[in-house]
Amino acid sequence: SDFMREEEHLLPGTNGVEGVVVGPMPLNTPFHHHAGGAEFDEPSEELHTDQQESDPSHTNNLDLMDFGRTRRSRMSFVAPPETAGPSDRTSLRTRAPQYGALLLNDYFEEESEGVEDEYDEKKRDEMHQSFARYQTQKTDKIRPHPCPAHGPIKRLGKGFAEVVEQSPAIIATNLLILMVAVPFGVAYFPIGWTNDVDSSSGCEGGDGEDDIAGSFPLPGKESLGIRMALFATLMGQIVMTFASNFANPVSFQLLENVPFYHSLAHIVIQEQGYGMDALATLFFLFGLSSVMVGLVFFTLGHLKLGRVAYFFPAHVLVGCIGGIGAFIIVTAIEVTNNQDFSFDMDGIISLVENFHLFGLVVLFEVTLRVLSAVLVDQNGNPSFRFLAPIFFCSIVPVFYLGLFILGISSNQAREWGYLFPDPSCPIPNAECKSVSFHDKVYNGHVLDVFKVIDFRVISWTAVAKSTGTLLALCSFSLIHVPINIPAFAVSSNVDVDMNNELVAHGYSNMLSGLFGGLQNVMTYSFSVLFQKSGGGGIPACLSICAGTVFLFVYGPAIAVYFPRCMAGTLLLHIGLDLFLEGVYDSFRNFDALEYFGIWLITISMQVFGMSAALVAGILSALSTYAVQSIQHLDPIFRVMRATTLRSSAWGRPSEAMVILDNAENGRSRILILQLQGHIFFGNIADLTDTIKEILAKTKSTDEHPIIVVLDFTLVVGMDSSAAHGITKLKGLMHQLYDVEVSIFVTGGHREGFPCEYALSAALCETEPVMNDKSVDFNDVPASSPDPSRARRGSVNISAGSKSMKAVQAVREFPKNRVCTSLDEALVFAEDILIARENSFLLTQSPQAHLYDDVDDGDMTEQEERAQATSFLENIVPMEMTPQLKKTIASFVAKCTRKEYNESQILWREGDFSNCANILLRGTVCATLDGTKVREIVNKGNLFGELGLVDSSNRLSTVTAVTNVVVYSMDKKTFDSLVHNNQREARLLERTAIRYLAHRVQHVSNRIYETHCLP
């Protein structure tokens, strides 16, 4: 390769002795990176140094700055003997190959390696100066000494050292895996399906079709089950080691799915009996269920739907937990007594007769519960986190100690049922020849797990009948990962991606299922034990995999020496915890109906099986939703009068405001009902009855509402029954309760009502009347240029207009109206109240002119200024006097007429405020940049006044929606008024204050009265 220069660099070493960097530095020296177990090479760049002296104070670990980015690099070299002094430096240069060569290794490691995360400028300068000090010293060309052992071999040695250091955690974790695999492995198959038919005689007398009493087709059913658990654990551990974001994940077979395996076994046995054909079909179903679970996990993670499991009804999941706990308790009894158990007289008698077996389990369980209750700290937390694992491990030596004290041999204990059967001697009480441990292991059945499935004999009828159980198994399996992952993330203080963990679980389950294996998950308790014991990292996790392989081969032969009471105690402890979590801990956390559903699911699972429990869960969820929607979510959120809920129509004449504030015919005669939630067939009747009751109480009184507003803004859904009910309610309010006008608000955040039924059209239908004078405001042309939105229904007449058609339209107001917002409905309702008293007051309102005989485009400038003066008279919050009218007219005379075309921007947000405008014709829209906030300003209003008064920049962008005409007061003229004519200047200042006061009052009242923003 090419070399930049051929130099010898002397770097200071430790203890005053300089280390040697020998040979030329190549342009592209590979740096070896190690991050997360992956290694890659990356070219380095030339290290440029400055030509200046420095007092060296470095160590053997030098931190390099890679130009373009900062990285932690470590230059490791062999230092010369400590006896060497400064006088030996020259000889060191010539004898450098004897002491070592430059070894570059780029590390991304923890603080334990002695490398800091960040370095200041001073340290980098010292490093560069050290290089520069010896840059001119030359020597013969010596290439770097190759050190192949510094790559993979070193990392392998480091990994081996980690394994040795963490061996206690690895051994403890593997022992726990075997301990749990034994009781659950022997429980995968129904207890009556056994190698010893005689021992299952308790099952032969059953009358039901689900009773199991047959010979297992392979020797060593328990050994097969243990290997099934260990194989699923191994597949999960391999995938989690490389795919999980955790440093110490421990996988295990999904224990809680044991009841589903029994349900599948019952279905298969009913179809095919007890032979190898049935076992082949059952293993196929095991593998199919794992693949299905894996696909669900993978799909959820791939589509970033990791939180979907949280949408399951909580009481349904709790009911499943309680049911599985009850099933595991029964399994503990069956595994301990080696007989089926049923909740009848025969089952109770059998339990009593064999209580010498199960009594030990009860004794151990009570002892553990007492220790757990006593050994707690001041806060009630366990003093010993690993009390339960240590206790379970101690059962085996305590049991054999008891046998030794009582003088009972292990063969006699096995004959009495205290130990699991020995596969080498399957018939109890028989004379069996002694078999070595080696022969017990290598008996030709180690790989039976992979030989069972035979597609030629699979019963597809049984597979079809198992569909419900498989779906239930998949649904229940979903709850474990969303629970285990966040819990372990908190315990290990690691931030992980739930979706990534779901994908990893998808791979692990699909891999297990392809070989006919069971489901697996990262287990919280095992992972915490491994972490707290000091375990972590890929080498340690791979060691657990290796230990699982060892247990897969030798574990069943070791399990022969495990007492049944150990397996029974572990099962009973887990079953009790799950059962209590389901039916006891939830007692105060759910209402009566939900708690009843929990018990329904628990009992259904135990009595009728998993499919029945799934159906019970669905029925419980639906019924709970329906009943709670009727009982607990009142469709009426709030009932109020519009006394304080003023609209945004602030520019009304003073006479009109007097009408609205009147106690007899003003805003107090507007009744507002805010609706919420789902309105459907279950609560529409109550909603209708409540509204009729409210109206009946005030009928024939001064408080009876003239206008009723039904606000659907907070309603999230309606069915067709509710929509038809609202349509009928409209007619009832008019016919039976003398409501003159009903207004329905859809909510501005959506288009129309939240239902498929055309409710807007149905509510706006004009009812036939006796005369021809009524006019439905829904037929009035819209004032707003946006045809997709409902408009204000205000009818307005130009100043001086003699249009009798307009007057008649105002007087004969409609009976029904649909608006998009509550503010729009209030404006419309206020217009109606004003029209009932004096319709001509609306002609002075600065609203859009829907009925007008005069074309704005034909107005002269004198007529325009007269109209602008009229608008400003309505806006100014001062008592109107002849002097004030002259002042307003003088103010308008100083304004300049301006025209803007449609879509033309008048100003942008942040621009300098240089004018205030009276909108004489057209419509403008104010928007906030980067948001969807918008405000429509109709003609007759003043806008832009705040920036002119307080000299602030524009707060919004204003765009002409149509062609507009404004009369503008520029800043220079206004400043002149401030100094020379304060009376006219105060007009703008008082108007700005009034606008601000109205906005604050409008927002605060709306929040206080309705608990939502306007």
XYZ file of N, CA, C and O in Angstrom, residues 537-655:
476
model
N -25.336 -9.346 27.795
C -24.437 -9.394 26.655
C -24.673 -10.628 25.794
O -25.238 -11.639 26.243
N -24.222 -10.543 24.575
C -24.426 -11.631 23.622
C -23.723 -12.913 24.056
O -24.312 -14.002 23.985
N -22.465 -12.880 24.512
C -21.832 -14.150 24.929
C -22.608 -14.858 26.039
O -22.775 -16.076 25.997
N -23.086 -14.099 27.034
C -23.825 -14.727 28.128
C -25.148 -15.291 27.643
O -25.563 -16.386 28.054
N -25.833 -14.559 26.770
C -27.109 -15.054 26.239
C -26.902 -16.298 25.389
O -27.715 -17.239 25.424
N -25.819 -16.327 24.628
C -25.519 -17.532 23.848
C -25.172 -18.703 24.767
O -25.451 -19.859 24.436
N -24.580 -18.402 25.898
C -24.289 -19.464 26.861
C -25.579 -20.053 27.419
O -25.658 -21.263 27.674
N -26.589 -19.223 27.614
C -27.888 -19.744 28.035
C -28.462 -20.650 26.953
O -29.050 -21.696 27.249
N -28.269 -20.265 25.692
C -28.705 -21.134 24.592
C -27.990 -22.481 24.661
O -28.617 -23.546 24.503
N -26.673 -22.424 24.880
C -25.917 -23.673 24.976
C -26.386 -24.502 26.165
O -26.516 -25.740 26.061
N -26.660 -23.838 27.295
C -27.170 -24.570 28.448
C -28.531 -25.180 28.177
O -28.841 -26.287 28.649
N -29.374 -24.483 27.393
C -30.692 -25.028 27.044
C -30.554 -26.253 26.158
O -31.326 -27.216 26.285
N -29.576 -26.230 25.242
C -29.319 -27.413 24.413
C -28.905 -28.597 25.291
O -29.361 -29.738 25.102
N -28.055 -28.307 26.251
C -27.642 -29.366 27.180
C -28.853 -29.916 27.938
O -29.012 -31.137 28.086
N -29.712 -29.026 28.404
C -30.903 -29.469 29.130
C -31.869 -30.213 28.220
O -32.567 -31.128 28.663
N -31.919 -29.828 26.954
C -32.790 -30.527 26.010
C -32.403 -31.997 25.909
O -33.262 -32.880 25.806
N -31.106 -32.244 25.956
C -30.629 -33.626 25.822
C -30.716 -34.349 27.169
O -31.255 -35.455 27.270
N -30.223 -33.729 28.220
C -30.084 -34.419 29.506
C -31.184 -34.053 30.515
O -31.309 -34.732 31.541
N -31.942 -32.981 30.258
C -32.928 -32.523 31.216
C -33.964 -33.573 31.600
O -34.240 -33.768 32.791
N -34.585 -34.303 30.645
C -35.584 -35.306 31.027
C -35.029 -36.395 31.941
O -35.727 -36.870 32.844
N -33.767 -36.797 31.705
C -33.173 -37.810 32.582
C -32.921 -37.241 33.978
O -33.028 -37.956 34.984
N -32.605 -35.942 34.046
C -32.428 -35.314 35.360
C -33.777 -35.157 36.062
O -33.888 -35.316 37.279
N -34.832 -34.843 35.272
C -36.155 -34.600 35.862
C -36.721 -35.833 36.551
O -37.638 -35.705 37.373
N -36.208 -37.021 36.225
C -36.689 -38.235 36.880
C -36.490 -38.159 38.387
O -37.262 -38.742 39.165
N -35.501 -37.419 38.811
C -35.177 -37.326 40.240
C -35.882 -36.145 40.906
O -35.680 -35.901 42.092
N -36.676 -35.384 40.143
C -37.429 -34.277 40.724
C -38.703 -34.828 41.368
O -39.430 -35.602 40.750
N -39.024 -34.437 42.580
C -40.276 -34.899 43.197
C -41.482 -34.186 42.580
O -41.393 -33.044 42.137
N -42.602 -34.885 42.590
C -43.828 -34.292 42.060
C -44.257 -33.069 42.884
O -44.881 -32.151 42.355
N -43.932 -33.068 44.157
C -44.340 -31.947 45.000
C -43.671 -30.648 44.571
O -44.235 -29.561 44.738
N -42.441 -30.723 44.004
C -41.794 -29.522 43.507
C -42.564 -28.953 42.320
O -42.877 -27.754 42.262
N -42.919 -29.819 41.358
C -43.692 -29.371 40.204
C -45.072 -28.877 40.629
O -45.555 -27.837 40.157
N -45.701 -29.622 41.550
C -47.022 -29.212 42.011
C -47.005 -27.895 42.739
O -47.908 -27.056 42.578
N -45.981 -27.656 43.553
C -45.885 -26.388 44.288
C -45.706 -25.216 43.335
O -46.337 -24.163 43.501
N -44.844 -25.399 42.349
C -44.633 -24.325 41.376
C -45.915 -24.028 40.606
O -46.295 -22.863 40.415
N -46.611 -25.069 40.161
C -47.867 -24.875 39.448
C -48.919 -24.228 40.345
O -49.632 -23.306 39.927
N -49.033 -24.708 41.550
C -50.035 -24.166 42.465
C -49.744 -22.698 42.779
O -50.672 -21.872 42.839
N -48.482 -22.364 42.974
C -48.121 -20.983 43.296
C -48.477 -20.046 42.143
O -49.093 -18.991 42.350
N -48.104 -20.428 40.925
C -48.416 -19.593 39.762
C -49.921 -19.526 39.540
O -50.486 -18.463 39.259
N -50.601 -20.682 39.673
C -52.041 -20.697 39.471
C -52.774 -19.827 40.474
O -53.698 -19.087 40.119
N -52.374 -19.897 41.744
C -53.009 -19.059 42.752
C -52.777 -17.575 42.482
O -53.695 -16.756 42.647
N -51.559 -17.221 42.090
C -51.272 -15.816 41.789
C -52.158 -15.313 40.658
O -52.723 -14.213 40.726
N -52.274 -16.100 39.584
C -53.105 -15.685 38.450
C -54.574 -15.634 38.841
O -55.304 -14.701 38.461
N -55.042 -16.640 39.589
C -56.447 -16.671 39.977
C -56.794 -15.488 40.888
O -57.822 -14.829 40.711
N -55.931 -15.207 41.853
C -56.179 -14.079 42.748
C -56.100 -12.749 42.005
O -56.878 -11.828 42.290
N -55.201 -12.664 41.065
C -55.122 -11.444 40.264
C -56.408 -11.237 39.467
O -56.865 -10.104 39.272
N -56.994 -12.360 39.016
C -58.189 -12.241 38.198
C -59.452 -11.935 38.986
O -60.236 -11.068 38.595
N -59.671 -12.623 40.097
C -60.971 -12.525 40.767
C -60.918 -11.822 42.121
O -61.967 -11.438 42.638
N -59.738 -11.644 42.702
C -59.650 -11.003 44.018
C -59.128 -9.574 43.908
O -59.768 -8.635 44.393
N -57.977 -9.415 43.275
C -57.410 -8.073 43.165
C -58.303 -7.133 42.359
O -58.205 -5.912 42.498
N -59.140 -7.693 41.500
C -59.993 -6.870 40.640
C -61.316 -6.507 41.290
O -62.130 -5.811 40.679
N -61.540 -6.952 42.507
C -62.864 -6.799 43.127
C -63.251 -5.327 43.251
O -64.382 -4.946 42.967
N -62.350 -4.488 43.655
C -62.651 -3.072 43.853
C -62.289 -2.222 42.639
O -62.505 -1.010 42.665
N -61.770 -2.830 41.606
C -61.291 -2.055 40.461
C -62.245 -2.065 39.279
O -61.987 -1.382 38.280
N -63.316 -2.845 39.345
C -64.286 -2.918 38.259
C -65.688 -2.767 38.839
O -65.932 -3.079 40.016
N -66.604 -2.302 37.999
C -67.981 -2.196 38.474
C -68.624 -3.577 38.502
O -68.016 -4.579 38.099
N -69.859 -3.626 38.966
C -70.516 -4.916 39.197
C -70.658 -5.712 37.903
O -70.433 -6.931 37.886
N -71.012 -5.046 36.815
C -71.219 -5.767 35.561
C -69.904 -6.324 35.027
O -69.836 -7.470 34.561
N -68.848 -5.531 35.082
C -67.544 -6.008 34.616
C -67.039 -7.148 35.494
O -66.471 -8.126 34.990
N -67.236 -7.023 36.800
C -66.784 -8.083 37.701
C -67.570 -9.375 37.468
O -67.009 -10.478 37.555
N -68.846 -9.245 37.162
C -69.628 -10.427 36.803
C -69.073 -11.069 35.532
O -68.994 -12.307 35.428
N -68.660 -10.244 34.570
C -68.048 -10.783 33.350
C -66.751 -11.516 33.630
O -66.445 -12.525 32.990
N -65.966 -11.029 34.604
C -64.724 -11.717 34.966
C -65.025 -13.125 35.475
O -64.395 -14.108 35.070
N -65.997 -13.229 36.369
C -66.359 -14.552 36.887
C -66.962 -15.431 35.795
O -66.715 -16.648 35.758
N -67.734 -14.842 34.898
C -68.332 -15.621 33.806
C -67.254 -16.237 32.924
O -67.324 -17.423 32.565
N -66.241 -15.448 32.582
C -65.154 -15.963 31.742
C -64.363 -17.016 32.496
O -63.995 -18.063 31.933
N -64.066 -16.776 33.770
C -63.289 -17.733 34.569
C -64.001 -19.077 34.662
O -63.397 -20.139 34.436
N -65.287 -19.052 34.965
C -66.045 -20.303 35.105
C -66.216 -20.988 33.760
O -66.089 -22.220 33.650
N -66.485 -20.214 32.710
C -66.663 -20.805 31.381
C -65.395 -21.505 30.925
O -65.446 -22.589 30.328
N -64.252 -20.905 31.196
C -62.988 -21.508 30.786
C -62.751 -22.824 31.512
O -62.265 -23.800 30.925
N -63.111 -22.884 32.783
C -62.857 -24.085 33.560
C -63.855 -25.197 33.242
O -63.492 -26.369 33.197
N -65.100 -24.837 32.996
C -66.154 -25.839 32.822
C -66.327 -26.239 31.364
O -66.448 -27.434 31.043
N -66.305 -25.248 30.450
C -66.644 -25.532 29.057
C -65.455 -25.438 28.099
O -65.592 -25.793 26.937
N -64.319 -24.924 28.537
C -63.148 -24.881 27.673
C -62.848 -23.483 27.158
O -63.549 -22.507 27.438
N -61.778 -23.406 26.360
C -61.272 -22.116 25.917
C -62.188 -21.443 24.907
O -62.372 -20.227 24.940
N -62.775 -22.199 23.981
C -63.655 -21.593 22.978
C -64.862 -20.951 23.651
O -65.273 -19.836 23.290
N -65.435 -21.644 24.630
C -66.561 -21.077 25.357
C -66.142 -19.818 26.113
O -66.909 -18.846 26.205
N -64.925 -19.819 26.657
C -64.447 -18.628 27.361
C -64.285 -17.452 26.401
O -64.567 -16.301 26.762
N -63.838 -17.725 25.161
C -63.705 -16.659 24.175
C -65.067 -16.064 23.846
O -65.233 -14.837 23.780
N -66.064 -16.925 23.642
C -67.414 -16.439 23.367
C -67.945 -15.645 24.562
O -68.563 -14.579 24.401
N -67.706 -16.154 25.769
C -68.149 -15.441 26.968
C -67.476 -14.072 27.068
O -68.112 -13.085 27.475
N -66.199 -14.002 26.694
C -65.504 -12.713 26.725
C -66.085 -11.716 25.742
O -66.255 -10.538 26.053
N -66.411 -12.188 24.533
C -66.998 -11.296 23.530
C -68.369 -10.803 23.993
O -68.685 -9.608 23.908
N -69.195 -11.728 24.493
C -70.514 -11.329 24.972
C -70.405 -10.367 26.153
O -71.169 -9.402 26.252
N -69.451 -10.627 27.043
C -69.271 -9.739 28.193
C -68.848 -8.346 27.751
O -69.352 -7.339 28.275
N -67.934 -8.275 26.789
C -67.473 -6.965 26.311
C -68.610 -6.186 25.658
O -68.796 -4.991 25.911
N -69.390 -6.864 24.805
C -70.480 -6.174 24.109
C -71.564 -5.731 25.081
O -72.051 -4.591 25.011
N -71.938 -6.627 25.976
C -72.995 -6.272 26.921
C -72.540 -5.164 27.865
O -73.319 -4.248 28.186
N -71.299 -5.224 28.301
C -70.785 -4.176 29.188
C -70.767 -2.829 28.488
O -71.152 -1.806 29.064
N -70.340 -2.842 27.229
C -70.318 -1.585 26.465
C -71.718 -1.006 26.316
O -71.943 0.204 26.529
N -72.681 -1.852 25.961
C -74.048 -1.372 25.759
C -74.639 -0.828 27.052
O -75.196 0.273 27.082
N -74.495 -1.579 28.130
C -75.091 -1.154 29.394
C -74.412 0.100 29.936
O -75.070 1.033 30.409
N -73.077 0.146 29.857
C -72.365 1.319 30.365
C -72.673 2.557 29.541
O -72.721 3.666 30.071
N -72.868 2.365 28.238
C -73.212 3.507 27.389
C -74.568 4.071 27.781
O -74.797 5.285 27.706
N -75.481 3.178 28.197
C -76.816 3.631 28.586
C -76.795 4.241 29.982
O -77.355 5.308 30.227
N -76.090 3.601 30.907
C -76.162 3.989 32.304
C -75.172 5.081 32.682
O -75.513 6.009 33.404
N -73.948 4.973 32.209
C -72.863 5.797 32.747
C -72.511 6.993 31.876
O -71.854 7.896 32.353
N -72.920 6.998 30.608
C -72.597 8.127 29.750
C -73.894 8.825 29.371
O -74.599 8.409 28.460
N -74.222 9.864 30.118
C -75.424 10.628 29.833
C -75.229 11.339 28.503
O -74.276 12.099 28.330
N -76.102 11.128 27.541
C -75.917 11.784 26.239
C -76.027 13.295 26.312
O -75.608 13.979 25.381
N -76.605 13.833 27.411
C -76.690 15.287 27.577
C -75.534 15.728 28.465
O -75.495 15.422 29.655
N -74.598 16.465 27.882
C -73.430 16.918 28.629
C -73.773 18.122 29.515
O -73.356 18.197 30.668
N -74.549 19.061 28.974
C -74.861 20.254 29.740
C -76.110 20.916 29.159
O -76.309 20.927 27.944
N -76.952 21.437 30.046
C -78.130 22.217 29.661
C -77.946 23.621 30.218
O -77.675 23.796 31.411
N -78.067 24.651 29.363
C -77.792 26.016 29.807
C -78.606 27.003 28.993
O -79.097 26.695 27.905
N -78.755 28.179 29.532
C -79.332 29.304 28.813
C -78.212 30.120 28.178
O -77.063 30.079 28.613
N -78.539 30.902 27.167
C -77.526 31.666 26.435
C -77.321 33.045 27.029
O -76.864 33.952 26.335
N -77.630 33.206 28.320
C -77.519 34.520 28.951
C -76.097 35.065 28.883
O -75.863 36.235 28.578
N -75.124 34.223 29.171
C -73.721 34.650 29.117
C -72.999 34.162 27.876
O -71.883 34.599 27.594
N -73.609 33.263 27.145
C -72.965 32.729 25.935
C -73.216 33.665 24.763
O -74.018 33.375 23.877
N -72.569 34.787 24.763
C -72.763 35.763 23.697
C -72.051 35.305 22.435
O -71.007 34.673 22.500
N -72.586 35.652 21.302
C -71.997 35.292 20.020
C -70.859 36.248 19.692
O -70.576 37.205 20.431
N -70.258 36.007 18.558
C -69.165 36.875 18.113
C -69.658 38.058 17.298
O -68.845 38.817 16.769
N -70.974 38.239 17.164
C -71.533 39.391 16.452
C -71.537 40.579 17.401
O -72.506 40.804 18.149
N -70.437 41.316 17.401
C -70.247 42.381 18.387
C -70.704 43.756 17.891
O -70.831 44.680 18.674
N -70.906 43.881 16.611
C -71.191 45.207 16.054
C -72.662 45.510 15.911
O -73.043 46.193 14.965
N -73.479 45.029 16.795
C -74.918 45.293 16.696
C -75.234 46.686 17.239
O -74.535 47.180 18.142
N -76.313 47.285 16.755
C -76.727 48.588 17.297
C -77.109 48.467 18.774
O -77.441 47.387 19.263
N -77.070 49.559 19.470
C -77.363 49.551 20.902
C -78.801 49.120 21.167
O -79.078 48.439 22.163
N -79.730 49.478 20.264
C -81.109 49.052 20.450
C -81.220 47.532 20.371
O -81.996 46.905 21.110
